[in-house]
Short mmCIF file of C-alpha atoms in Angstrom, two decimals:
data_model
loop_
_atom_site.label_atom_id
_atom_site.label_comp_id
_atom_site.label_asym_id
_atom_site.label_seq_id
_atom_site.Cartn_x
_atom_site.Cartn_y
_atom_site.Cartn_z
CA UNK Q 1 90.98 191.36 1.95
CA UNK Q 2 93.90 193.27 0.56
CA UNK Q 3 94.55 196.56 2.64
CA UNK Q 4 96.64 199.47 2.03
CA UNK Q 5 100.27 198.61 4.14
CA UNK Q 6 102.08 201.38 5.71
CA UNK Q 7 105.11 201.76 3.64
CA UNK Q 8 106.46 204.97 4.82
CA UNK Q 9 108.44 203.57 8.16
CA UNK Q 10 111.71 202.69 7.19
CA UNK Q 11 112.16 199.79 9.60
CA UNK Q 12 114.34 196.55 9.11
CA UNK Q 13 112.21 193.64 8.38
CA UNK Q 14 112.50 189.95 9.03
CA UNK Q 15 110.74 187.15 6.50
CA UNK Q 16 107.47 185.21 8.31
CA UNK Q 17 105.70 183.00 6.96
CA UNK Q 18 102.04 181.83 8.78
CA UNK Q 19 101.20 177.69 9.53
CA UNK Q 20 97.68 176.98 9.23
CA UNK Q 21 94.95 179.50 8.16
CA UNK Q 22 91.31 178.54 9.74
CA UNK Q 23 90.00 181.59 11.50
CA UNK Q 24 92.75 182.35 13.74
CA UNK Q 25 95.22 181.67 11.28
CA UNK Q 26 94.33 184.71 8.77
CA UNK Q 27 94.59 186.63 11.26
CA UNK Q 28 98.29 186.36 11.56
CA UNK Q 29 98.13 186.41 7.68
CA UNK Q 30 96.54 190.00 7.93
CA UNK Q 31 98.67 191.40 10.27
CA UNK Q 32 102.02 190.42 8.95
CA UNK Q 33 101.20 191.25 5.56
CA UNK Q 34 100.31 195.03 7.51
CA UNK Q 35 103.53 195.69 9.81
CA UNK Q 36 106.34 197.31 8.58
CA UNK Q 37 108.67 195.17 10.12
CA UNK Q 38 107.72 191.90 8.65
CA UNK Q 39 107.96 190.40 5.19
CA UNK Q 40 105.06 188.05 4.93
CA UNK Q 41 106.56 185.60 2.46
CA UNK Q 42 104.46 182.23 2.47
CA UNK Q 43 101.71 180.28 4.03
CA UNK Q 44 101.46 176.69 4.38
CA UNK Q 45 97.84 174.77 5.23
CA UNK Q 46 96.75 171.39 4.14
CA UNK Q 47 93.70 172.10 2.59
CA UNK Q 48 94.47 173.44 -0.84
CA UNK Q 49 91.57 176.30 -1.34
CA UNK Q 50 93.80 178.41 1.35
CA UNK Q 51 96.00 178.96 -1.51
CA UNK Q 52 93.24 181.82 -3.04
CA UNK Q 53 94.21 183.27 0.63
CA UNK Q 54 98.07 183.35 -0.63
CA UNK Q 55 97.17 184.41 -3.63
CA UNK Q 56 95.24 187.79 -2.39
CA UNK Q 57 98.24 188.70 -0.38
CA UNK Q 58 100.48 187.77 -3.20
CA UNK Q 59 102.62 185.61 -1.34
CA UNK Q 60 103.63 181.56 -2.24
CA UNK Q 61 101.20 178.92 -1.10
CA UNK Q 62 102.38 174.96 0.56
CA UNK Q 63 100.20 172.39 1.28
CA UNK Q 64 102.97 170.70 2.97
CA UNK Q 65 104.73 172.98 5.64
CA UNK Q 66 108.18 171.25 5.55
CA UNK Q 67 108.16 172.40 2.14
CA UNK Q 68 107.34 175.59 2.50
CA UNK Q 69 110.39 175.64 5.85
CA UNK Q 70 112.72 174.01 2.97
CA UNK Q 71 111.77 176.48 0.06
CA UNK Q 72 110.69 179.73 1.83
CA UNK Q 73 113.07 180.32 4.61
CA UNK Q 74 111.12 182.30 7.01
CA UNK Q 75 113.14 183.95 10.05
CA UNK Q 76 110.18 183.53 11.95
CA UNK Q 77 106.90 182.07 11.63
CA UNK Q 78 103.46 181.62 13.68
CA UNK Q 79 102.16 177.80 14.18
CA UNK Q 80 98.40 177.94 14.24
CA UNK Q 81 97.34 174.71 13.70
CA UNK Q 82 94.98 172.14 16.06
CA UNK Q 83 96.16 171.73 19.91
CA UNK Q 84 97.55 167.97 19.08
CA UNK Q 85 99.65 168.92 15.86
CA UNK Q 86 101.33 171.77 18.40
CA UNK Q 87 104.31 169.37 19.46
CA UNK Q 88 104.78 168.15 15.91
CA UNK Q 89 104.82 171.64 13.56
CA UNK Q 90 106.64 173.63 16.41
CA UNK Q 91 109.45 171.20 17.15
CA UNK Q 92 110.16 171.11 12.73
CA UNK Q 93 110.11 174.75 13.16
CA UNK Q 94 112.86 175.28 16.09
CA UNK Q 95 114.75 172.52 15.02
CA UNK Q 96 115.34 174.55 12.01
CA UNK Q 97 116.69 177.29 13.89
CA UNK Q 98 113.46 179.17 12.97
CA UNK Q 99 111.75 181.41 15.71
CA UNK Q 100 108.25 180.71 17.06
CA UNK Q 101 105.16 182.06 17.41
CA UNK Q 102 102.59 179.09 18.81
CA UNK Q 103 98.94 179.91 18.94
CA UNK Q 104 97.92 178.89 22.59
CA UNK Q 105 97.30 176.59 24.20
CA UNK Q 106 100.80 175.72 23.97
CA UNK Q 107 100.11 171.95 23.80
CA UNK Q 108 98.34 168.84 24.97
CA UNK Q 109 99.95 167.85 27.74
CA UNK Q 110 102.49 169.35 29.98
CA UNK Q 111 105.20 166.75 28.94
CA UNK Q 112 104.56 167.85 25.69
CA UNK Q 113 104.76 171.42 26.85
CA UNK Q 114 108.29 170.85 28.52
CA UNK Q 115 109.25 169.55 25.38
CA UNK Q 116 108.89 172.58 23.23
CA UNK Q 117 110.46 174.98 25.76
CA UNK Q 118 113.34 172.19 26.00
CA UNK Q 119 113.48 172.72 22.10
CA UNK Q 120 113.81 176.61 21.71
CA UNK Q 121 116.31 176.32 24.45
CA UNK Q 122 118.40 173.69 22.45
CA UNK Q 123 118.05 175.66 19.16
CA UNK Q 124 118.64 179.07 20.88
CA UNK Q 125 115.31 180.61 19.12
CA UNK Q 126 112.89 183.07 20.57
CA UNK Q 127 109.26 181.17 21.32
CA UNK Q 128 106.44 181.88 22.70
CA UNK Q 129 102.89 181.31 22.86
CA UNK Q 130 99.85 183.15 22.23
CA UNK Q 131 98.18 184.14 25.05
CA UNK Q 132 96.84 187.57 23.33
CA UNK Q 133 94.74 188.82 25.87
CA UNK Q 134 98.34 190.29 27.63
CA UNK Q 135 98.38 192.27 24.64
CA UNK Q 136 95.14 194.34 25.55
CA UNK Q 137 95.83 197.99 26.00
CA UNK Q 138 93.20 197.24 28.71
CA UNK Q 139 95.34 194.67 30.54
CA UNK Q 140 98.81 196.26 30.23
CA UNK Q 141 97.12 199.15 32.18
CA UNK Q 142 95.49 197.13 34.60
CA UNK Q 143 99.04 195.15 35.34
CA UNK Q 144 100.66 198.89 35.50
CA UNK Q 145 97.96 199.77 37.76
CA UNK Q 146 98.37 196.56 40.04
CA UNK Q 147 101.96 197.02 40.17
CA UNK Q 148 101.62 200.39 41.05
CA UNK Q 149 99.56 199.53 44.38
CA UNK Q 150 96.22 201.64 43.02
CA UNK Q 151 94.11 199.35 44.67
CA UNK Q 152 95.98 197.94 47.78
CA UNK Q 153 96.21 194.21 48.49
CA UNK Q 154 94.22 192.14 45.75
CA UNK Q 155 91.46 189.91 47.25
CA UNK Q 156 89.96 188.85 44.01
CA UNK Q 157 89.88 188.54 40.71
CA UNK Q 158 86.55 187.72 38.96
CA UNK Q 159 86.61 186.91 35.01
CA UNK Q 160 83.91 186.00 32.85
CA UNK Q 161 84.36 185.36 29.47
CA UNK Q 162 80.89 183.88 27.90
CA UNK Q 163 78.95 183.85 24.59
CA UNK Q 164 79.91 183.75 20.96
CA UNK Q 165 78.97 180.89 20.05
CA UNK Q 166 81.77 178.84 17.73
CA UNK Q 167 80.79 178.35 14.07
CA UNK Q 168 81.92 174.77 14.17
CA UNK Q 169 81.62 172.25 17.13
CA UNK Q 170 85.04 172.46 18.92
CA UNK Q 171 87.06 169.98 18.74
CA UNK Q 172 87.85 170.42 22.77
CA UNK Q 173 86.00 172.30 25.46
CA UNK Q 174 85.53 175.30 27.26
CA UNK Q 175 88.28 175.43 29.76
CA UNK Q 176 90.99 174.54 27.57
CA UNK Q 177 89.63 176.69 24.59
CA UNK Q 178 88.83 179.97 26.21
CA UNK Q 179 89.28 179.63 29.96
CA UNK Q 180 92.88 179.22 29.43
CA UNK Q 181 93.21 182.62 28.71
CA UNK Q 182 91.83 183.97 32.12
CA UNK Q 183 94.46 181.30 33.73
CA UNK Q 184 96.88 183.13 32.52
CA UNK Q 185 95.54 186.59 32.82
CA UNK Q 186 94.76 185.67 36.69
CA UNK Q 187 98.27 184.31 37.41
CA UNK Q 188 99.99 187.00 35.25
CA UNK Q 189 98.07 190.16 36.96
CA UNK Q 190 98.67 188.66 40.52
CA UNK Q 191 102.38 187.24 39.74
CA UNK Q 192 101.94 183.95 41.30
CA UNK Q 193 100.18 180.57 40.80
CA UNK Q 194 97.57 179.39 42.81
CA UNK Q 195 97.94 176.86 45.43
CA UNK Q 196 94.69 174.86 44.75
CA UNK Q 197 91.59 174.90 42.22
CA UNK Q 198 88.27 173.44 42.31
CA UNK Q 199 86.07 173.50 39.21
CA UNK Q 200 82.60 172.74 37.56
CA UNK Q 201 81.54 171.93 34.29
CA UNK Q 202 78.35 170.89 32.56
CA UNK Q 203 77.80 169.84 28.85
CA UNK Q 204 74.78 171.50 27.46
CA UNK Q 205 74.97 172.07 23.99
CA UNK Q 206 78.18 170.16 23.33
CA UNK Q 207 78.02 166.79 22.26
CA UNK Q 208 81.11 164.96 24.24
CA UNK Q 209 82.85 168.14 25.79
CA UNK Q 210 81.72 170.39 28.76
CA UNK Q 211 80.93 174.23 27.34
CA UNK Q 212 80.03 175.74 29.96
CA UNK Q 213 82.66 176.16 33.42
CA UNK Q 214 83.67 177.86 36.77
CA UNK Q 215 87.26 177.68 38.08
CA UNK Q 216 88.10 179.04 41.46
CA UNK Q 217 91.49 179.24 42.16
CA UNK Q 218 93.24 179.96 45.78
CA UNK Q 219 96.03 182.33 45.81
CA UNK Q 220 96.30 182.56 49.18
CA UNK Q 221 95.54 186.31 50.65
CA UNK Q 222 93.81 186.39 46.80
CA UNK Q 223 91.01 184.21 44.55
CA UNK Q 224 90.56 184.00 41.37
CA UNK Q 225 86.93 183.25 40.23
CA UNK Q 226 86.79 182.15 35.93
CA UNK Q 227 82.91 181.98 34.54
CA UNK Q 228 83.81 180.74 30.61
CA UNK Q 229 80.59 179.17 28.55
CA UNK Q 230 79.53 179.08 24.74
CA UNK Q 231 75.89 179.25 26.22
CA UNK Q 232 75.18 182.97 27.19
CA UNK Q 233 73.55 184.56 24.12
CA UNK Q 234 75.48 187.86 24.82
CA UNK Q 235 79.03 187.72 24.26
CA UNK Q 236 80.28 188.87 27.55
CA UNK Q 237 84.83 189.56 28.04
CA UNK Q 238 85.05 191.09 31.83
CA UNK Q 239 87.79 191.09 34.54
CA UNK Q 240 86.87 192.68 38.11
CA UNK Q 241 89.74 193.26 40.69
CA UNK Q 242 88.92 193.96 44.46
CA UNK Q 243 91.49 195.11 46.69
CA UNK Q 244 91.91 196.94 50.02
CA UNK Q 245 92.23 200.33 48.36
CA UNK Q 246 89.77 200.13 45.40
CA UNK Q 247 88.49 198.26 42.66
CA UNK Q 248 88.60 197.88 39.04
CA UNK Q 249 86.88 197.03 36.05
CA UNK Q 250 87.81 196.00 32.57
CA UNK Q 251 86.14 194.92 29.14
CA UNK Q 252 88.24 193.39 26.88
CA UNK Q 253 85.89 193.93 23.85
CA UNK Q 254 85.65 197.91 24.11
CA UNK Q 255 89.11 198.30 25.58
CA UNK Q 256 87.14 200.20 28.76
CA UNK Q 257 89.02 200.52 32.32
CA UNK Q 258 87.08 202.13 35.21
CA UNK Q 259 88.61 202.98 38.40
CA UNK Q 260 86.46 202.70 41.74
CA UNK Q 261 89.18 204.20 44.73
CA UNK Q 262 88.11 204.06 48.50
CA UNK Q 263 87.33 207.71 49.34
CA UNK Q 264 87.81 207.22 53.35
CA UNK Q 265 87.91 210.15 55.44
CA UNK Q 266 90.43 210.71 58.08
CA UNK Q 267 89.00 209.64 61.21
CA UNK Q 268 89.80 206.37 62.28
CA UNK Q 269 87.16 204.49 64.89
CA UNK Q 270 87.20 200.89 65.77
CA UNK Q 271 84.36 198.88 64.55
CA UNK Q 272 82.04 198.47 61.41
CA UNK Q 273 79.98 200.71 61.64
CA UNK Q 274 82.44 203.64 62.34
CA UNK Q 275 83.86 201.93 58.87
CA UNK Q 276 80.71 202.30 57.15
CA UNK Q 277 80.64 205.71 58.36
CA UNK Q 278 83.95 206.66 57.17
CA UNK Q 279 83.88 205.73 53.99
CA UNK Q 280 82.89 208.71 51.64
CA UNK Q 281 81.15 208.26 48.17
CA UNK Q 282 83.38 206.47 45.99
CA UNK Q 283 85.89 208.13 43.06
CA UNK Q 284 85.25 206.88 40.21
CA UNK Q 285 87.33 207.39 37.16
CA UNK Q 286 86.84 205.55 33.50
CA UNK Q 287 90.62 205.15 32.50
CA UNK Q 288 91.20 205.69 28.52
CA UNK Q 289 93.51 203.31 26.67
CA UNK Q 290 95.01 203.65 23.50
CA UNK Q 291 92.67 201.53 21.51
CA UNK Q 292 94.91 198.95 19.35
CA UNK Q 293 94.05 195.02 18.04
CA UNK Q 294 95.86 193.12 20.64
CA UNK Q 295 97.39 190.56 17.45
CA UNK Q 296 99.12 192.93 16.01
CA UNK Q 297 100.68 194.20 18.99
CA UNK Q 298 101.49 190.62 20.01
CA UNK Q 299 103.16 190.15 16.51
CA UNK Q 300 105.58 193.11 16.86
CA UNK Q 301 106.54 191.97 20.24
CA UNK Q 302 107.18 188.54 18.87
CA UNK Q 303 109.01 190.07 15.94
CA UNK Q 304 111.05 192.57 17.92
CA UNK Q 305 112.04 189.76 20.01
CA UNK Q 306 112.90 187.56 17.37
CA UNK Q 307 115.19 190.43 15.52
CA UNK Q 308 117.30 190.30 19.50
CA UNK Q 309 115.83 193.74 20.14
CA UNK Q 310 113.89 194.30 24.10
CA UNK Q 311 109.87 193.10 24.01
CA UNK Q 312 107.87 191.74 26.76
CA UNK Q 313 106.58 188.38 25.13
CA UNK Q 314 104.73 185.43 26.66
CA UNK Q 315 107.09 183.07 28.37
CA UNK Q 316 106.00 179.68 27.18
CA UNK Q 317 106.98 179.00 30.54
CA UNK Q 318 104.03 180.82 31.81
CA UNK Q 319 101.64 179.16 28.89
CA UNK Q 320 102.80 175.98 29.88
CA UNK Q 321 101.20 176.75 34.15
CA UNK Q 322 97.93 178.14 32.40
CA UNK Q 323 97.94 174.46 30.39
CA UNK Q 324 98.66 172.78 33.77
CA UNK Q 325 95.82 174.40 35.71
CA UNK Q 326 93.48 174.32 32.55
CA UNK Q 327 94.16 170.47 32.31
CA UNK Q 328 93.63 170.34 36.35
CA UNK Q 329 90.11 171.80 35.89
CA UNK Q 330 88.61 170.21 32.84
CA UNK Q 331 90.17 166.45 34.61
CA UNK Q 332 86.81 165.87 36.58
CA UNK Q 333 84.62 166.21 33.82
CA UNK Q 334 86.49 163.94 31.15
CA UNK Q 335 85.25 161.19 29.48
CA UNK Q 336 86.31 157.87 30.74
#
C-alpha cells in the first residue's frame, strides 16, 4: 500500500496520528501518510494484526490509544472508531489539548453530542466531524451555485444514495449509517433545518435493523426527499435540486454536475398554457469539477484548521442537527 509522497512542497507540518483502522480508518492512514502538511506518526487499534498496517507506512503501532496519546504526541488526530466508543476516544483526545477529527456520525445521542462540542470548547481545540460528502468538488459547486441564485427559489431536494452492499452486517442501520450524510447535505445546501420529518423504513435483508429508508423533510417553501437502502444491486450516489429558475443534477461517484436553466422567452401571458408556451427548450450545460478524493481534501481542511490558518470545516454543531434528525427518523422503526 506504500505510495510515492509528494515531497517537493515545502509546507509546515503538524504530527497526526489515526484511531482505529477498519475500512474507513486506513483511509485516513493513506491520506496522511500522502499530504505534505502532515506527519503521520502512529496508529492505535485494538486488534493487534493492524500493526502490519503501521508497519507498511513505517510509523509506531498501539493497541491501547491512551498509550499511543501518552507516547506519540500527535497535534492532531482522526477518531474512527464504532458510533458508541465516539464519546469515550474523543473526549481522551480534547482533554489532552489534542485537535479532532471524528468520523461521523458524531455520536449516539445528542446529549452525548453536546458533550463533545462542550469539550473542544473547554480545551480550546479545533473539532469536527466527518461529514465528507461537503468535501465533493461536486457539492462545493452545487452550494456556490445555490448561493449564487442559478436556479431561483429551491423547491426540492431529492437524494438517493442506494446499493453497495456492506461486507459485514452493520452494526446499526441505514439512516444513521448512510442517510446521515444526505441530512446534512440537505440542511447544509439549503442553510436551514427542517421544521418537520416523516420517515419509512423496512428491514429486508438486515437481521434486527431497517436497511432500506425514505425521509421527507419540510423546509418550508423547500422539501427534502432522502431514498438510502443496502438493497439496490446498483450502487446509486445522486442529489437533484428543483428551483424556480432551473434545475440541477449531481453524482457523487463520477464527480458529474449538469445544469438544466429555464429558457423562457419574453412574453409574459397569464395562465398555463401561455406558460407552457413560453417556455423554450431547455439549456443544458454538464458543469466540470476538478476531480479530487473528497478525504483528502477534508484532511487538509481539518489540518489547516488545526495549524490556526482559514478552512471551511464541518461544524460539529451542524453534525450534531444531522444526528438529531437521523435519530428522529430511524425512532419509529426501533426495536422495543
Amino acid at each position: 500500500e506504500m505510495l510515492n509522497r509528494d515531497w517537493s512542497s515545502d509546507v509546515c507540518s503538524s504530527d497526526l496520528a489515526v484511531i482505529g483502522t477498519g475500512n474507513m480508518g486506513r483511509n485516513h492512514v493513506r491520506n496522511y501518510f500522502m499530504l505534505p502538511e502532515s506527519e503521520l506518526v502512529a496508529i492505535a487499534d485494538v486488534n493487534p494484526e493492524a500493526k502490519s498496517l503501521a508497519d507498511d507506512y513505517k510509523v509506531k503501532f498501539f493497541t491501547d490509544y491512551k498509550e499511543m496519546l501518552e507516547k506519540a504526541r500527535p497535534d492532531a488526530v482522526s477518531v474512527v472508531v464504532p458510533t458508541p466508543f465516539h464519546l469515550e476516544v474523543a473526549t481522551e483526545v480534547m482533554s489532552r489539548g489534542i485537535h479532532c477529527m471524528l468520523e461521523k456520525p458524531i455520536a449516539s445521542s445528542v446529549e452525548e453530542a453536546d458533550k463533545l462540542i462542550a469539550c473542544a470548547k473547554k480545551n480550546n481545540v479545533t473539532f469536527t466531524v466527518g461529514h465528507i460528502e461537503r468535501f465533493n468538488p461536486v457539492i462545493k459547486k452545487l452550494k456556490q451555485m445555490v448561493d449564487d441564485n442559478a436556479i431561483g427559489d429551491i423547491t426540492s431536494v431529492v437524494c438517493k444514495r442506494v446499493g453497495g452492499f456492506p461486507v459485514v452486517e452493520p452494526k446499526t442501520d441505514v439512516i444513521i449509517d448512510l442517510a446521515v450524510h444526505d441530512v446534512d447535505i440537505v440542511n447544509y445546501l439549503l442553510g436551514k433545518k427542517p421544521k418537520s420529518i416523516s420517515s419509512h423504513g423496512s428491514r429486508t435483508r438486515h437481521s434486527k435493523k431497517i436497511d432500506s429508508a425514505e425521509i421527507l423533510m419540510d423546509y418550508g417553501r423547500a422539501s427534502g426527499f432522502i431514498q438510502a437502502n443496502w438493497l439496490t444491486p446498483v450502487k446509486i450516489r445522486t442529489i437533484a435540486l428543483t428551483g424556480s429558475l432551473g434545475y440541477l443534477e449531481a453524482n457523487y461517484i463520477t464527480q458529474e454536475l449538469t445544469y438544466y436553466k429555464h429558457n423562457m422567452k419574453e412574453i409574459q401571458k397569464d395562465g398555463f398554457t401561455e406558460f407552457v408556451l413560453q417556455v423554450g427548450d431547455p439549456e443544458k450545460r454538464v458543469i466540470k469539477v476538478d476531480f479530487e478524493e473528497p478525504l483528502a481534501a477534508e484532511l487538509k481542511a481539518f489540518m489547516a484548521k488545526s495549524m490556526g490558518r482559514t478552512a471551511a470545516i464541518v461544524d460539529p454543531v451542524d453534525a450534531r442537527e444531522a444526528l438529531k434528525i437521523s435519530l428522529e427518523a430511524v425512532a419509529p422503526f426501533e426495536e422495543k
